[in-house]
Short mmCIF file of C-alpha atoms in Angstrom, two decimals:
data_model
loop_
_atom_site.label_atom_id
_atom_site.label_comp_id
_atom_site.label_asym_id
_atom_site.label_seq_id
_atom_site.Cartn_x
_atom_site.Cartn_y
_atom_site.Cartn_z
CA UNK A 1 95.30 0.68 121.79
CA UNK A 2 95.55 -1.48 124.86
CA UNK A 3 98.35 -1.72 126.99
CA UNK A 4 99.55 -5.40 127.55
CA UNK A 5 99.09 -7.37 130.95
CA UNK A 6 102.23 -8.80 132.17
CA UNK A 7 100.56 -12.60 131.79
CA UNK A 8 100.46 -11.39 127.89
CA UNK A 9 103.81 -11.05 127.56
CA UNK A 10 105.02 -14.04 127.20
CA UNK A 11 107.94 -13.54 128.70
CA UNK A 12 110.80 -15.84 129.61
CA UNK A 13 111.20 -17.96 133.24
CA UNK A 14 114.36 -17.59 135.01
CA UNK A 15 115.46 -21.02 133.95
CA UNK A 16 114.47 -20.65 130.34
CA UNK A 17 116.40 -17.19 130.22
CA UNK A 18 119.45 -18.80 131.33
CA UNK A 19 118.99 -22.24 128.69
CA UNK A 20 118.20 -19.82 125.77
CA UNK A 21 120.58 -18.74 122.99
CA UNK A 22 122.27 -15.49 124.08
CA UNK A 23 123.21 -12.50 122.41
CA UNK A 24 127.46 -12.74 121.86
CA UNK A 25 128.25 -9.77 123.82
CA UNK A 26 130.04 -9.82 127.40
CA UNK A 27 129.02 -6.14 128.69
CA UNK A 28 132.34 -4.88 131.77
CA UNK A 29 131.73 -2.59 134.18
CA UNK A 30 134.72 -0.83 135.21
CA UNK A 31 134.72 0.96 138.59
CA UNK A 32 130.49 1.80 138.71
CA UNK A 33 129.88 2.82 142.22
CA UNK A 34 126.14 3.10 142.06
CA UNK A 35 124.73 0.15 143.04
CA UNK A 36 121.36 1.64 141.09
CA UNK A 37 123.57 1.65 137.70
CA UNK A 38 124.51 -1.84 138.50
CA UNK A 39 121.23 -3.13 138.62
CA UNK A 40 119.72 -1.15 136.11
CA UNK A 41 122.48 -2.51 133.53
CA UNK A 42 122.11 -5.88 134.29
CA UNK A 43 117.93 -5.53 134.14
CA UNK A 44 119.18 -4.24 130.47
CA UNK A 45 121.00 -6.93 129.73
CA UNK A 46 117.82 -9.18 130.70
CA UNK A 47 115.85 -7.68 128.47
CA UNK A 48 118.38 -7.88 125.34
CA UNK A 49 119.51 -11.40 126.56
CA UNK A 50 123.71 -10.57 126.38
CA UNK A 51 125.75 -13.24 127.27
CA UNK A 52 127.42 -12.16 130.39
CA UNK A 53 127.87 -9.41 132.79
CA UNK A 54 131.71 -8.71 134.39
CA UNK A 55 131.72 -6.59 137.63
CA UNK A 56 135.17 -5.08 138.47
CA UNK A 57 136.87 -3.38 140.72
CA UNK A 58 134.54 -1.39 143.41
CA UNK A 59 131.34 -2.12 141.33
CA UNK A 60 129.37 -4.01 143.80
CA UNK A 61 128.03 -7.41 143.32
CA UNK A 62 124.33 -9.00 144.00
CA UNK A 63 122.90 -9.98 146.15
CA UNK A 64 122.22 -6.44 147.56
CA UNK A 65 118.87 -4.86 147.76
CA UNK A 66 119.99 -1.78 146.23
CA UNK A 67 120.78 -3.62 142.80
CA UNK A 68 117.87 -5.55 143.18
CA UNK A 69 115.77 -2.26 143.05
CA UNK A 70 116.41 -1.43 139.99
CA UNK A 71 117.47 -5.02 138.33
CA UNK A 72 114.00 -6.54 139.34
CA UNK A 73 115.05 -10.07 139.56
CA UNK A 74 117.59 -9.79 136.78
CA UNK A 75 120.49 -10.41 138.94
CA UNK A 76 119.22 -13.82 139.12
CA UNK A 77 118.65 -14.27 135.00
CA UNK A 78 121.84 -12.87 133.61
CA UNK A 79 125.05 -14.36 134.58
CA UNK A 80 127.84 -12.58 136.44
CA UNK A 81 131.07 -12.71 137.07
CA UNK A 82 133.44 -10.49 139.71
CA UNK A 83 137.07 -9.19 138.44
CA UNK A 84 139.05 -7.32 140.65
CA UNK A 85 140.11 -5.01 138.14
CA UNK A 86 138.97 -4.18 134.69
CA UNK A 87 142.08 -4.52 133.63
CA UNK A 88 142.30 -8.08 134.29
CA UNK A 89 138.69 -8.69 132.70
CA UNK A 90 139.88 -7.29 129.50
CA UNK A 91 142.97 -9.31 129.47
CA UNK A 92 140.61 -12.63 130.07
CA UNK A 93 138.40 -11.45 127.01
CA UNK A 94 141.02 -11.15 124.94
CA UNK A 95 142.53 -14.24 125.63
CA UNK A 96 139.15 -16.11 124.91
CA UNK A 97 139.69 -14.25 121.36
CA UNK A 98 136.59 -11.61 122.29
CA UNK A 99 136.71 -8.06 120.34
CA UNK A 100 136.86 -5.54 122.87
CA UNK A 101 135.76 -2.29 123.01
CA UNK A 102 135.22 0.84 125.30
CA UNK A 103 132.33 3.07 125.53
CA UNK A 104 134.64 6.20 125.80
CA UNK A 105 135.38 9.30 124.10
CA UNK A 106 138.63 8.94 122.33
CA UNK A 107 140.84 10.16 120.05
CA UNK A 108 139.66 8.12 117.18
CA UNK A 109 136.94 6.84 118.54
CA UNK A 110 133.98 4.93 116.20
CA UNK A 111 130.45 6.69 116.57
CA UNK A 112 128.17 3.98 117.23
CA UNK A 113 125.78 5.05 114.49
CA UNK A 114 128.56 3.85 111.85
CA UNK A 115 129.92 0.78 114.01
CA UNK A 116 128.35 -2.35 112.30
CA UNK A 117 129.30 -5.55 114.79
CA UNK A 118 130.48 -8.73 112.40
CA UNK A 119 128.45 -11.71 112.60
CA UNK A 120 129.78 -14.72 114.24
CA UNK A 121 132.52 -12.58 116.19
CA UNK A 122 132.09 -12.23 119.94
CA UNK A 123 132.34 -9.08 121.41
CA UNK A 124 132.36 -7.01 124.86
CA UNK A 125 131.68 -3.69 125.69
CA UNK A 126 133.55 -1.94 128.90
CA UNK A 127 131.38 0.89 130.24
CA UNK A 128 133.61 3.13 132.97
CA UNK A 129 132.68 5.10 136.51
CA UNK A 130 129.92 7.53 136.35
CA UNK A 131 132.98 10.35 137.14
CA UNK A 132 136.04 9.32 135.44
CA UNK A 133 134.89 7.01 133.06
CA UNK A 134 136.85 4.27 131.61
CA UNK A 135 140.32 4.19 132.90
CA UNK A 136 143.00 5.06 130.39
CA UNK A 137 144.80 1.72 131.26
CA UNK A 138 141.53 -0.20 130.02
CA UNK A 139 141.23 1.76 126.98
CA UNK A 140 144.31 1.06 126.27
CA UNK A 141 144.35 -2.17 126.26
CA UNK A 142 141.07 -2.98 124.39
CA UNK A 143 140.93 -3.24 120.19
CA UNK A 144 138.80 0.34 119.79
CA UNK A 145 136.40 2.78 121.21
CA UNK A 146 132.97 3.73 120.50
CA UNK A 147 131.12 6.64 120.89
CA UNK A 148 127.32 7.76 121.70
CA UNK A 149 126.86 11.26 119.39
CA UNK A 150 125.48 13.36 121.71
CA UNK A 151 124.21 16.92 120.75
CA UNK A 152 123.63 19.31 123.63
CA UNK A 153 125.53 20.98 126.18
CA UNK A 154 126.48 17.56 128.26
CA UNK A 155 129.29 15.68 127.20
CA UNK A 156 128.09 12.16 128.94
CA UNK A 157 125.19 9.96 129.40
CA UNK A 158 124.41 8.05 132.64
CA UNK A 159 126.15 4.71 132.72
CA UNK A 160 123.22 3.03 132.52
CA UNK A 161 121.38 4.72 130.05
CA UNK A 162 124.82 4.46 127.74
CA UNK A 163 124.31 0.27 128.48
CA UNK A 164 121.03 0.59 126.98
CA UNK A 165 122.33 2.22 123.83
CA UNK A 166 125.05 0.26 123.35
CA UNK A 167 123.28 -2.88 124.03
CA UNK A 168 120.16 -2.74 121.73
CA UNK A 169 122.59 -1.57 118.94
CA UNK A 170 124.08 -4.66 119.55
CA UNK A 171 120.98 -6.45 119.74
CA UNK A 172 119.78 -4.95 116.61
CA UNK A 173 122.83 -6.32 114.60
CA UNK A 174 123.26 -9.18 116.06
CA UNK A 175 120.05 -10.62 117.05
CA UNK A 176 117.95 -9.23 113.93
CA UNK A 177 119.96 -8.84 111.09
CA UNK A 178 121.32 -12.64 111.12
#
């Protein structure tokens, strides 16, 4: 086996990224503080082409070289948009007639290995602060919760390695089962 050179790739311009079809899904940050999460979400959400990217509350916005670190460029590719809470975000989703859900652990709560995402519905995805998580209110508010199975002693993943997860099951349903 030979590893691939990035000119082999293939790979998608800036302005043929933002002109292509994009996966339904409108991922929410509520309340990230690392501007190193931020980035490496949105990177993430690059690479899985999602629709949209909502920043609220204190998560920080690009330009910033700290996002940029870790987003490599993909602040530029995926659009964003800044809430000042999450909150509010949610309440704009649902008015647009978007199926919202947290990334929580919840009473109730649907593990993401049985959550099958319906074709032709739009959804969005609220991820919380790397401490606290997402905010009751926000749960709350949105139509469920879904939930990484984890096995070992911790009882979270890193915000952006959750994004990841959540995304690509997503993608897989959305993108490749159509």
């Amino acid at each position: 086996m030979r590893k691939l050179r990035v000119t082999e790739m293939n790979r998608l311009t800036v302005d043929e990224f933002k002109s292509s079809d994009k996966m339904p899904l409108t991922v929410v940050l509520d309340d990230v503080r690392s501007m190193y999460n931020v980035g490496s979400v949105l990177r993430s959400c690059d690479a899985f082409r999602v629709e949209t990217v909502w920043l609220c509350g204190i998560t920080a916005v690009p330009p910033h070289p700290e996002i940029h670190k870790t987003a490599l460029g993909a602040e530029d590719s995926v659009e964003w948009r800044y809430f000042e809470s999450a909150a509010e975000a949610v309440a704009e989703l649902k008015r647009r007639g978007v199926r919202v859900m947290a990334v929580e652990q919840c009473e109730g709560s649907t593990m993401l290995d049985g959550f099958r995402p319906e074709q032709g519905a739009a959804y969005a995805v609220v991820l919380g602060n790397e401490v606290k998580g997402v905010s009751q209110e926000v749960v709350d508010a949105c139509d469920g919760c879904l939930e990484i199975p984890q096995y070992g002693t911790k009882h979270s993943l890193n915000v952006s390695v959750t994004a990841g997860i959540v995304v690509w099951h997503f993608c897989h349903f959305l993108m490749h089962n159509s």
